[in-house]
């Protein structure tokens, strides 16, 4: 309630006193802040024959989404595409500008080129139910052909030599190289992996 007497508004306009008690109603508009997204990396190992693929889940993106006042992620928008391989949603190729609801992110798949080991990336924005993030985040895709220890996209005798040298404690391998060298996926690197590597080498 504003009673009698002169008063000044927020813009410094001065008004004469009001002769009768008057009720005033004010409406405040709350401006929502846009959410934010952050970069992350996906790593996978698979076949080099062109049938390999890297799967995604909504959690990959939700874990790198920060909504205003704790709001959740509703969808993403693809800003740019990988310069290697193909990004698909189900059987359809994804295009820059495509929006994907969070519930469908389990259908997002990256298909790397055949006989390729390397890194590429795409960028995305995240949205709550109202706004998209102002900046885009980068998803780095790191792919390695199974058995390609030296990262040249092929399985050759050089990979066999590297594995033998690792087993003999002559060299060290990175975690990615160890996963690529584990040909039978038993978590161990030994003579069985060397044999399988030799059988698959060019």
mmCIF file with all atom_site columns, C-alpha atoms in Angstrom:
data_model
loop_
_atom_site.group_PDB
_atom_site.id
_atom_site.type_symbol
_atom_site.label_atom_id
_atom_site.label_alt_id
_atom_site.label_comp_id
_atom_site.label_asym_id
_atom_site.label_entity_id
_atom_site.label_seq_id
_atom_site.pdbx_PDB_ins_code
_atom_site.Cartn_x
_atom_site.Cartn_y
_atom_site.Cartn_z
_atom_site.occupancy
_atom_site.B_iso_or_equiv
_atom_site.pdbx_formal_charge
_atom_site.auth_seq_id
_atom_site.auth_comp_id
_atom_site.auth_asym_id
_atom_site.auth_atom_id
_atom_site.pdbx_PDB_model_num
ATOM 1   C CA . UNK A 1 1   ? 0.000  0.000   0.000   1.00 0.00 ? 1   UNK A CA 1
ATOM 2   C CA . UNK A 1 2   ? 1.195  3.519   -0.831  1.00 0.00 ? 2   UNK A CA 1
ATOM 3   C CA . UNK A 1 3   ? -0.362 6.206   1.368   1.00 0.00 ? 3   UNK A CA 1
ATOM 4   C CA . UNK A 1 4   ? -0.605 9.983   1.151   1.00 0.00 ? 4   UNK A CA 1
ATOM 5   C CA . UNK A 1 5   ? 2.484  12.042  0.493   1.00 0.00 ? 5   UNK A CA 1
ATOM 6   C CA . UNK A 1 6   ? 4.784  12.669  -2.432  1.00 0.00 ? 6   UNK A CA 1
ATOM 7   C CA . UNK A 1 7   ? 6.867  9.770   -3.742  1.00 0.00 ? 7   UNK A CA 1
ATOM 8   C CA . UNK A 1 8   ? 9.592  9.061   -6.323  1.00 0.00 ? 8   UNK A CA 1
ATOM 9   C CA . UNK A 1 9   ? 9.636  6.087   -8.702  1.00 0.00 ? 9   UNK A CA 1
ATOM 10  C CA . UNK A 1 10  ? 12.625 4.021   -9.840  1.00 0.00 ? 10  UNK A CA 1
ATOM 11  C CA . UNK A 1 11  ? 13.266 6.433   -12.731 1.00 0.00 ? 11  UNK A CA 1
ATOM 12  C CA . UNK A 1 12  ? 13.358 9.367   -10.309 1.00 0.00 ? 12  UNK A CA 1
ATOM 13  C CA . UNK A 1 13  ? 10.021 10.817  -11.390 1.00 0.00 ? 13  UNK A CA 1
ATOM 14  C CA . UNK A 1 14  ? 8.422  12.685  -8.478  1.00 0.00 ? 14  UNK A CA 1
ATOM 15  C CA . UNK A 1 15  ? 4.663  12.468  -7.999  1.00 0.00 ? 15  UNK A CA 1
ATOM 16  C CA . UNK A 1 16  ? 2.318  14.549  -5.863  1.00 0.00 ? 16  UNK A CA 1
ATOM 17  C CA . UNK A 1 17  ? 0.748  12.985  -2.835  1.00 0.00 ? 17  UNK A CA 1
ATOM 18  C CA . UNK A 1 18  ? -2.178 10.654  -3.286  1.00 0.00 ? 18  UNK A CA 1
ATOM 19  C CA . UNK A 1 19  ? -5.278 11.835  -1.520  1.00 0.00 ? 19  UNK A CA 1
ATOM 20  C CA . UNK A 1 20  ? -6.727 8.389   -0.915  1.00 0.00 ? 20  UNK A CA 1
ATOM 21  C CA . UNK A 1 21  ? -5.005 5.162   0.059   1.00 0.00 ? 21  UNK A CA 1
ATOM 22  C CA . UNK A 1 22  ? -4.324 3.310   -3.213  1.00 0.00 ? 22  UNK A CA 1
ATOM 23  C CA . UNK A 1 23  ? -3.413 -0.338  -3.949  1.00 0.00 ? 23  UNK A CA 1
ATOM 24  C CA . UNK A 1 24  ? -0.617 -0.907  -6.475  1.00 0.00 ? 24  UNK A CA 1
ATOM 25  C CA . UNK A 1 25  ? 0.148  -4.161  -8.326  1.00 0.00 ? 25  UNK A CA 1
ATOM 26  C CA . UNK A 1 26  ? 3.642  -4.936  -9.652  1.00 0.00 ? 26  UNK A CA 1
ATOM 27  C CA . UNK A 1 27  ? 4.636  -7.759  -12.028 1.00 0.00 ? 27  UNK A CA 1
ATOM 28  C CA . UNK A 1 28  ? 8.209  -9.026  -11.945 1.00 0.00 ? 28  UNK A CA 1
ATOM 29  C CA . UNK A 1 29  ? 9.560  -10.957 -14.949 1.00 0.00 ? 29  UNK A CA 1
ATOM 30  C CA . UNK A 1 30  ? 12.233 -13.513 -14.044 1.00 0.00 ? 30  UNK A CA 1
ATOM 31  C CA . UNK A 1 31  ? 14.854 -13.914 -16.757 1.00 0.00 ? 31  UNK A CA 1
ATOM 32  C CA . UNK A 1 32  ? 16.148 -17.493 -17.043 1.00 0.00 ? 32  UNK A CA 1
ATOM 33  C CA . UNK A 1 33  ? 19.887 -17.951 -17.493 1.00 0.00 ? 33  UNK A CA 1
ATOM 34  C CA . UNK A 1 34  ? 20.933 -20.245 -20.362 1.00 0.00 ? 34  UNK A CA 1
ATOM 35  C CA . UNK A 1 35  ? 22.419 -23.649 -19.470 1.00 0.00 ? 35  UNK A CA 1
ATOM 36  C CA . UNK A 1 36  ? 26.066 -24.518 -20.072 1.00 0.00 ? 36  UNK A CA 1
ATOM 37  C CA . UNK A 1 37  ? 27.758 -27.555 -21.653 1.00 0.00 ? 37  UNK A CA 1
ATOM 38  C CA . UNK A 1 38  ? 31.345 -28.807 -21.375 1.00 0.00 ? 38  UNK A CA 1
ATOM 39  C CA . UNK A 1 39  ? 33.744 -30.811 -23.559 1.00 0.00 ? 39  UNK A CA 1
ATOM 40  C CA . UNK A 1 40  ? 34.231 -34.555 -23.212 1.00 0.00 ? 40  UNK A CA 1
ATOM 41  C CA . UNK A 1 41  ? 36.003 -37.451 -24.947 1.00 0.00 ? 41  UNK A CA 1
ATOM 42  C CA . UNK A 1 42  ? 34.716 -40.812 -26.147 1.00 0.00 ? 42  UNK A CA 1
ATOM 43  C CA . UNK A 1 43  ? 37.187 -43.636 -26.800 1.00 0.00 ? 43  UNK A CA 1
ATOM 44  C CA . UNK A 1 44  ? 36.469 -46.955 -28.458 1.00 0.00 ? 44  UNK A CA 1
ATOM 45  C CA . UNK A 1 45  ? 38.253 -49.847 -30.127 1.00 0.00 ? 45  UNK A CA 1
ATOM 46  C CA . UNK A 1 46  ? 36.730 -51.924 -32.881 1.00 0.00 ? 46  UNK A CA 1
ATOM 47  C CA . UNK A 1 47  ? 37.050 -53.647 -36.202 1.00 0.00 ? 47  UNK A CA 1
ATOM 48  C CA . UNK A 1 48  ? 38.918 -51.944 -39.011 1.00 0.00 ? 48  UNK A CA 1
ATOM 49  C CA . UNK A 1 49  ? 36.713 -53.440 -41.733 1.00 0.00 ? 49  UNK A CA 1
ATOM 50  C CA . UNK A 1 50  ? 34.221 -50.581 -41.661 1.00 0.00 ? 50  UNK A CA 1
ATOM 51  C CA . UNK A 1 51  ? 31.724 -52.348 -39.391 1.00 0.00 ? 51  UNK A CA 1
ATOM 52  C CA . UNK A 1 52  ? 32.991 -50.727 -36.180 1.00 0.00 ? 52  UNK A CA 1
ATOM 53  C CA . UNK A 1 53  ? 30.887 -48.166 -34.349 1.00 0.00 ? 53  UNK A CA 1
ATOM 54  C CA . UNK A 1 54  ? 30.933 -45.937 -31.279 1.00 0.00 ? 54  UNK A CA 1
ATOM 55  C CA . UNK A 1 55  ? 27.710 -45.803 -29.258 1.00 0.00 ? 55  UNK A CA 1
ATOM 56  C CA . UNK A 1 56  ? 26.401 -42.902 -27.194 1.00 0.00 ? 56  UNK A CA 1
ATOM 57  C CA . UNK A 1 57  ? 23.977 -42.569 -24.290 1.00 0.00 ? 57  UNK A CA 1
ATOM 58  C CA . UNK A 1 58  ? 22.023 -39.640 -22.899 1.00 0.00 ? 58  UNK A CA 1
ATOM 59  C CA . UNK A 1 59  ? 24.253 -39.831 -19.799 1.00 0.00 ? 59  UNK A CA 1
ATOM 60  C CA . UNK A 1 60  ? 27.291 -38.860 -21.895 1.00 0.00 ? 60  UNK A CA 1
ATOM 61  C CA . UNK A 1 61  ? 25.704 -35.483 -22.524 1.00 0.00 ? 61  UNK A CA 1
ATOM 62  C CA . UNK A 1 62  ? 23.824 -35.074 -19.230 1.00 0.00 ? 62  UNK A CA 1
ATOM 63  C CA . UNK A 1 63  ? 27.084 -35.482 -17.314 1.00 0.00 ? 63  UNK A CA 1
ATOM 64  C CA . UNK A 1 64  ? 28.398 -32.427 -19.181 1.00 0.00 ? 64  UNK A CA 1
ATOM 65  C CA . UNK A 1 65  ? 25.277 -30.276 -18.932 1.00 0.00 ? 65  UNK A CA 1
ATOM 66  C CA . UNK A 1 66  ? 24.643 -27.645 -16.278 1.00 0.00 ? 66  UNK A CA 1
ATOM 67  C CA . UNK A 1 67  ? 21.153 -26.190 -16.237 1.00 0.00 ? 67  UNK A CA 1
ATOM 68  C CA . UNK A 1 68  ? 20.113 -22.937 -14.585 1.00 0.00 ? 68  UNK A CA 1
ATOM 69  C CA . UNK A 1 69  ? 18.691 -23.609 -11.134 1.00 0.00 ? 69  UNK A CA 1
ATOM 70  C CA . UNK A 1 70  ? 19.365 -27.321 -11.598 1.00 0.00 ? 70  UNK A CA 1
ATOM 71  C CA . UNK A 1 71  ? 17.153 -27.736 -14.660 1.00 0.00 ? 71  UNK A CA 1
ATOM 72  C CA . UNK A 1 72  ? 17.680 -30.954 -16.603 1.00 0.00 ? 72  UNK A CA 1
ATOM 73  C CA . UNK A 1 73  ? 18.759 -31.465 -20.202 1.00 0.00 ? 73  UNK A CA 1
ATOM 74  C CA . UNK A 1 74  ? 15.882 -31.803 -22.647 1.00 0.00 ? 74  UNK A CA 1
ATOM 75  C CA . UNK A 1 75  ? 17.714 -32.020 -25.969 1.00 0.00 ? 75  UNK A CA 1
ATOM 76  C CA . UNK A 1 76  ? 20.914 -31.224 -27.845 1.00 0.00 ? 76  UNK A CA 1
ATOM 77  C CA . UNK A 1 77  ? 21.587 -29.453 -31.113 1.00 0.00 ? 77  UNK A CA 1
ATOM 78  C CA . UNK A 1 78  ? 24.443 -30.591 -33.365 1.00 0.00 ? 78  UNK A CA 1
ATOM 79  C CA . UNK A 1 79  ? 26.502 -27.544 -34.351 1.00 0.00 ? 79  UNK A CA 1
ATOM 80  C CA . UNK A 1 80  ? 29.295 -29.127 -36.403 1.00 0.00 ? 80  UNK A CA 1
ATOM 81  C CA . UNK A 1 81  ? 30.016 -32.651 -37.669 1.00 0.00 ? 81  UNK A CA 1
ATOM 82  C CA . UNK A 1 82  ? 33.109 -34.903 -37.514 1.00 0.00 ? 82  UNK A CA 1
ATOM 83  C CA . UNK A 1 83  ? 35.535 -34.477 -40.402 1.00 0.00 ? 83  UNK A CA 1
ATOM 84  C CA . UNK A 1 84  ? 36.069 -38.250 -40.431 1.00 0.00 ? 84  UNK A CA 1
ATOM 85  C CA . UNK A 1 85  ? 33.422 -40.964 -40.419 1.00 0.00 ? 85  UNK A CA 1
ATOM 86  C CA . UNK A 1 86  ? 29.651 -40.510 -40.161 1.00 0.00 ? 86  UNK A CA 1
ATOM 87  C CA . UNK A 1 87  ? 27.403 -39.560 -37.262 1.00 0.00 ? 87  UNK A CA 1
ATOM 88  C CA . UNK A 1 88  ? 23.980 -41.214 -37.462 1.00 0.00 ? 88  UNK A CA 1
ATOM 89  C CA . UNK A 1 89  ? 20.753 -41.236 -35.481 1.00 0.00 ? 89  UNK A CA 1
ATOM 90  C CA . UNK A 1 90  ? 19.387 -44.705 -36.103 1.00 0.00 ? 90  UNK A CA 1
ATOM 91  C CA . UNK A 1 91  ? 19.835 -45.209 -39.854 1.00 0.00 ? 91  UNK A CA 1
ATOM 92  C CA . UNK A 1 92  ? 19.719 -41.509 -40.812 1.00 0.00 ? 92  UNK A CA 1
ATOM 93  C CA . UNK A 1 93  ? 22.819 -39.348 -41.177 1.00 0.00 ? 93  UNK A CA 1
ATOM 94  C CA . UNK A 1 94  ? 22.906 -36.460 -38.704 1.00 0.00 ? 94  UNK A CA 1
ATOM 95  C CA . UNK A 1 95  ? 23.166 -32.953 -40.172 1.00 0.00 ? 95  UNK A CA 1
ATOM 96  C CA . UNK A 1 96  ? 24.496 -29.760 -38.625 1.00 0.00 ? 96  UNK A CA 1
ATOM 97  C CA . UNK A 1 97  ? 21.582 -27.990 -36.972 1.00 0.00 ? 97  UNK A CA 1
ATOM 98  C CA . UNK A 1 98  ? 19.708 -31.204 -36.136 1.00 0.00 ? 98  UNK A CA 1
ATOM 99  C CA . UNK A 1 99  ? 18.036 -31.261 -32.718 1.00 0.00 ? 99  UNK A CA 1
ATOM 100 C CA . UNK A 1 100 ? 17.920 -34.550 -30.818 1.00 0.00 ? 100 UNK A CA 1
ATOM 101 C CA . UNK A 1 101 ? 15.686 -35.088 -27.791 1.00 0.00 ? 101 UNK A CA 1
ATOM 102 C CA . UNK A 1 102 ? 17.492 -36.662 -24.834 1.00 0.00 ? 102 UNK A CA 1
ATOM 103 C CA . UNK A 1 103 ? 15.334 -39.783 -25.011 1.00 0.00 ? 103 UNK A CA 1
ATOM 104 C CA . UNK A 1 104 ? 16.747 -40.565 -28.476 1.00 0.00 ? 104 UNK A CA 1
ATOM 105 C CA . UNK A 1 105 ? 20.439 -40.070 -27.708 1.00 0.00 ? 105 UNK A CA 1
ATOM 106 C CA . UNK A 1 106 ? 20.886 -43.823 -27.213 1.00 0.00 ? 106 UNK A CA 1
ATOM 107 C CA . UNK A 1 107 ? 20.340 -44.063 -30.992 1.00 0.00 ? 107 UNK A CA 1
ATOM 108 C CA . UNK A 1 108 ? 23.260 -41.722 -31.749 1.00 0.00 ? 108 UNK A CA 1
ATOM 109 C CA . UNK A 1 109 ? 26.178 -43.649 -33.288 1.00 0.00 ? 109 UNK A CA 1
ATOM 110 C CA . UNK A 1 110 ? 29.532 -42.694 -34.808 1.00 0.00 ? 110 UNK A CA 1
ATOM 111 C CA . UNK A 1 111 ? 30.778 -44.903 -37.664 1.00 0.00 ? 111 UNK A CA 1
ATOM 112 C CA . UNK A 1 112 ? 34.531 -44.476 -38.284 1.00 0.00 ? 112 UNK A CA 1
ATOM 113 C CA . UNK A 1 113 ? 36.131 -45.000 -41.700 1.00 0.00 ? 113 UNK A CA 1
ATOM 114 C CA . UNK A 1 114 ? 37.548 -48.426 -42.505 1.00 0.00 ? 114 UNK A CA 1
ATOM 115 C CA . UNK A 1 115 ? 41.200 -48.994 -41.529 1.00 0.00 ? 115 UNK A CA 1
ATOM 116 C CA . UNK A 1 116 ? 41.373 -45.747 -39.578 1.00 0.00 ? 116 UNK A CA 1
ATOM 117 C CA . UNK A 1 117 ? 42.853 -44.981 -36.213 1.00 0.00 ? 117 UNK A CA 1
ATOM 118 C CA . UNK A 1 118 ? 42.711 -41.408 -35.024 1.00 0.00 ? 118 UNK A CA 1
ATOM 119 C CA . UNK A 1 119 ? 40.701 -38.579 -33.531 1.00 0.00 ? 119 UNK A CA 1
ATOM 120 C CA . UNK A 1 120 ? 37.912 -36.401 -34.819 1.00 0.00 ? 120 UNK A CA 1
ATOM 121 C CA . UNK A 1 121 ? 35.171 -34.373 -33.150 1.00 0.00 ? 121 UNK A CA 1
ATOM 122 C CA . UNK A 1 122 ? 31.779 -32.731 -33.328 1.00 0.00 ? 122 UNK A CA 1
ATOM 123 C CA . UNK A 1 123 ? 30.234 -29.867 -31.374 1.00 0.00 ? 123 UNK A CA 1
ATOM 124 C CA . UNK A 1 124 ? 26.849 -29.491 -29.716 1.00 0.00 ? 124 UNK A CA 1
ATOM 125 C CA . UNK A 1 125 ? 24.687 -27.167 -27.654 1.00 0.00 ? 125 UNK A CA 1
ATOM 126 C CA . UNK A 1 126 ? 22.448 -28.353 -24.842 1.00 0.00 ? 126 UNK A CA 1
ATOM 127 C CA . UNK A 1 127 ? 18.981 -27.149 -23.949 1.00 0.00 ? 127 UNK A CA 1
ATOM 128 C CA . UNK A 1 128 ? 16.671 -27.301 -20.995 1.00 0.00 ? 128 UNK A CA 1
ATOM 129 C CA . UNK A 1 129 ? 13.032 -26.850 -21.940 1.00 0.00 ? 129 UNK A CA 1
ATOM 130 C CA . UNK A 1 130 ? 13.543 -23.137 -22.626 1.00 0.00 ? 130 UNK A CA 1
ATOM 131 C CA . UNK A 1 131 ? 17.012 -22.085 -23.768 1.00 0.00 ? 131 UNK A CA 1
ATOM 132 C CA . UNK A 1 132 ? 20.057 -23.498 -25.515 1.00 0.00 ? 132 UNK A CA 1
ATOM 133 C CA . UNK A 1 133 ? 23.547 -23.025 -24.127 1.00 0.00 ? 133 UNK A CA 1
ATOM 134 C CA . UNK A 1 134 ? 25.200 -19.919 -25.495 1.00 0.00 ? 134 UNK A CA 1
ATOM 135 C CA . UNK A 1 135 ? 28.457 -21.713 -26.309 1.00 0.00 ? 135 UNK A CA 1
ATOM 136 C CA . UNK A 1 136 ? 28.914 -25.112 -27.927 1.00 0.00 ? 136 UNK A CA 1
ATOM 137 C CA . UNK A 1 137 ? 30.987 -27.927 -26.416 1.00 0.00 ? 137 UNK A CA 1
ATOM 138 C CA . UNK A 1 138 ? 33.286 -30.339 -28.241 1.00 0.00 ? 138 UNK A CA 1
ATOM 139 C CA . UNK A 1 139 ? 32.981 -34.126 -28.190 1.00 0.00 ? 139 UNK A CA 1
ATOM 140 C CA . UNK A 1 140 ? 36.344 -35.643 -29.120 1.00 0.00 ? 140 UNK A CA 1
ATOM 141 C CA . UNK A 1 141 ? 36.037 -39.075 -30.720 1.00 0.00 ? 141 UNK A CA 1
ATOM 142 C CA . UNK A 1 142 ? 39.098 -41.268 -30.307 1.00 0.00 ? 142 UNK A CA 1
ATOM 143 C CA . UNK A 1 143 ? 38.963 -44.478 -32.335 1.00 0.00 ? 143 UNK A CA 1
ATOM 144 C CA . UNK A 1 144 ? 41.525 -47.257 -32.629 1.00 0.00 ? 144 UNK A CA 1
ATOM 145 C CA . UNK A 1 145 ? 41.422 -50.381 -34.767 1.00 0.00 ? 145 UNK A CA 1
ATOM 146 C CA . UNK A 1 146 ? 41.692 -53.543 -32.673 1.00 0.00 ? 146 UNK A CA 1
ATOM 147 C CA . UNK A 1 147 ? 45.299 -54.745 -32.893 1.00 0.00 ? 147 UNK A CA 1
ATOM 148 C CA . UNK A 1 148 ? 46.612 -51.407 -34.186 1.00 0.00 ? 148 UNK A CA 1
ATOM 149 C CA . UNK A 1 149 ? 49.100 -50.712 -31.423 1.00 0.00 ? 149 UNK A CA 1
ATOM 150 C CA . UNK A 1 150 ? 51.201 -48.108 -33.246 1.00 0.00 ? 150 UNK A CA 1
ATOM 151 C CA . UNK A 1 151 ? 48.168 -46.150 -34.447 1.00 0.00 ? 151 UNK A CA 1
ATOM 152 C CA . UNK A 1 152 ? 48.746 -46.277 -38.210 1.00 0.00 ? 152 UNK A CA 1
ATOM 153 C CA . UNK A 1 153 ? 45.283 -47.700 -38.937 1.00 0.00 ? 153 UNK A CA 1
ATOM 154 C CA . UNK A 1 154 ? 46.588 -51.156 -39.882 1.00 0.00 ? 154 UNK A CA 1
ATOM 155 C CA . UNK A 1 155 ? 47.621 -54.365 -38.137 1.00 0.00 ? 155 UNK A CA 1
ATOM 156 C CA . UNK A 1 156 ? 51.161 -55.130 -39.271 1.00 0.00 ? 156 UNK A CA 1
ATOM 157 C CA . UNK A 1 157 ? 54.333 -56.824 -38.077 1.00 0.00 ? 157 UNK A CA 1
ATOM 158 C CA . UNK A 1 158 ? 55.276 -53.548 -36.385 1.00 0.00 ? 158 UNK A CA 1
ATOM 159 C CA . UNK A 1 159 ? 52.380 -54.069 -33.981 1.00 0.00 ? 159 UNK A CA 1
ATOM 160 C CA . UNK A 1 160 ? 53.538 -57.623 -33.302 1.00 0.00 ? 160 UNK A CA 1
ATOM 161 C CA . UNK A 1 161 ? 57.043 -56.363 -32.507 1.00 0.00 ? 161 UNK A CA 1
ATOM 162 C CA . UNK A 1 162 ? 55.673 -53.698 -30.147 1.00 0.00 ? 162 UNK A CA 1
ATOM 163 C CA . UNK A 1 163 ? 53.576 -56.234 -28.246 1.00 0.00 ? 163 UNK A CA 1
ATOM 164 C CA . UNK A 1 164 ? 56.480 -58.659 -27.946 1.00 0.00 ? 164 UNK A CA 1
ATOM 165 C CA . UNK A 1 165 ? 58.701 -55.865 -26.642 1.00 0.00 ? 165 UNK A CA 1
ATOM 166 C CA . UNK A 1 166 ? 56.070 -54.867 -24.089 1.00 0.00 ? 166 UNK A CA 1
ATOM 167 C CA . UNK A 1 167 ? 55.734 -58.443 -22.831 1.00 0.00 ? 167 UNK A CA 1
ATOM 168 C CA . UNK A 1 168 ? 59.528 -58.575 -22.485 1.00 0.00 ? 168 UNK A CA 1
ATOM 169 C CA . UNK A 1 169 ? 59.427 -55.286 -20.494 1.00 0.00 ? 169 UNK A CA 1
ATOM 170 C CA . UNK A 1 170 ? 61.438 -53.461 -23.148 1.00 0.00 ? 170 UNK A CA 1
ATOM 171 C CA . UNK A 1 171 ? 58.855 -50.725 -23.801 1.00 0.00 ? 171 UNK A CA 1
ATOM 172 C CA . UNK A 1 172 ? 55.772 -49.203 -22.182 1.00 0.00 ? 172 UNK A CA 1
ATOM 173 C CA . UNK A 1 173 ? 52.343 -48.945 -23.787 1.00 0.00 ? 173 UNK A CA 1
ATOM 174 C CA . UNK A 1 174 ? 49.608 -46.406 -23.122 1.00 0.00 ? 174 UNK A CA 1
ATOM 175 C CA . UNK A 1 175 ? 46.260 -47.571 -21.790 1.00 0.00 ? 175 UNK A CA 1
ATOM 176 C CA . UNK A 1 176 ? 44.745 -47.164 -25.269 1.00 0.00 ? 176 UNK A CA 1
ATOM 177 C CA . UNK A 1 177 ? 47.543 -49.229 -26.805 1.00 0.00 ? 177 UNK A CA 1
ATOM 178 C CA . UNK A 1 178 ? 47.069 -51.959 -24.193 1.00 0.00 ? 178 UNK A CA 1
ATOM 179 C CA . UNK A 1 179 ? 43.353 -52.157 -24.954 1.00 0.00 ? 179 UNK A CA 1
ATOM 180 C CA . UNK A 1 180 ? 44.118 -52.366 -28.667 1.00 0.00 ? 180 UNK A CA 1
ATOM 181 C CA . UNK A 1 181 ? 46.691 -55.117 -28.061 1.00 0.00 ? 181 UNK A CA 1
ATOM 182 C CA . UNK A 1 182 ? 44.357 -57.265 -25.930 1.00 0.00 ? 182 UNK A CA 1
ATOM 183 C CA . UNK A 1 183 ? 43.162 -59.347 -28.878 1.00 0.00 ? 183 UNK A CA 1
ATOM 184 C CA . UNK A 1 184 ? 41.071 -61.837 -26.878 1.00 0.00 ? 184 UNK A CA 1
ATOM 185 C CA . UNK A 1 185 ? 39.721 -59.225 -24.437 1.00 0.00 ? 185 UNK A CA 1
ATOM 186 C CA . UNK A 1 186 ? 40.771 -61.136 -21.339 1.00 0.00 ? 186 UNK A CA 1
ATOM 187 C CA . UNK A 1 187 ? 42.491 -58.168 -19.701 1.00 0.00 ? 187 UNK A CA 1
ATOM 188 C CA . UNK A 1 188 ? 45.944 -59.749 -20.106 1.00 0.00 ? 188 UNK A CA 1
ATOM 189 C CA . UNK A 1 189 ? 48.716 -59.257 -22.657 1.00 0.00 ? 189 UNK A CA 1
ATOM 190 C CA . UNK A 1 190 ? 50.586 -62.452 -23.389 1.00 0.00 ? 190 UNK A CA 1
ATOM 191 C CA . UNK A 1 191 ? 51.626 -64.969 -26.071 1.00 0.00 ? 191 UNK A CA 1
ATOM 192 C CA . UNK A 1 192 ? 47.981 -65.657 -26.980 1.00 0.00 ? 192 UNK A CA 1
ATOM 193 C CA . UNK A 1 193 ? 47.548 -62.022 -28.003 1.00 0.00 ? 193 UNK A CA 1
ATOM 194 C CA . UNK A 1 194 ? 50.780 -62.160 -30.013 1.00 0.00 ? 194 UNK A CA 1
ATOM 195 C CA . UNK A 1 195 ? 49.465 -65.216 -31.865 1.00 0.00 ? 195 UNK A CA 1
ATOM 196 C CA . UNK A 1 196 ? 46.126 -63.560 -32.662 1.00 0.00 ? 196 UNK A CA 1
ATOM 197 C CA . UNK A 1 197 ? 47.907 -60.382 -33.710 1.00 0.00 ? 197 UNK A CA 1
ATOM 198 C CA . UNK A 1 198 ? 50.114 -62.343 -36.102 1.00 0.00 ? 198 UNK A CA 1
ATOM 199 C CA . UNK A 1 199 ? 47.078 -64.088 -37.584 1.00 0.00 ? 199 UNK A CA 1
ATOM 200 C CA . UNK A 1 200 ? 45.402 -60.720 -38.258 1.00 0.00 ? 200 UNK A CA 1
ATOM 201 C CA . UNK A 1 201 ? 48.441 -58.784 -39.453 1.00 0.00 ? 201 UNK A CA 1
ATOM 202 C CA . UNK A 1 202 ? 48.786 -57.686 -43.070 1.00 0.00 ? 202 UNK A CA 1
#
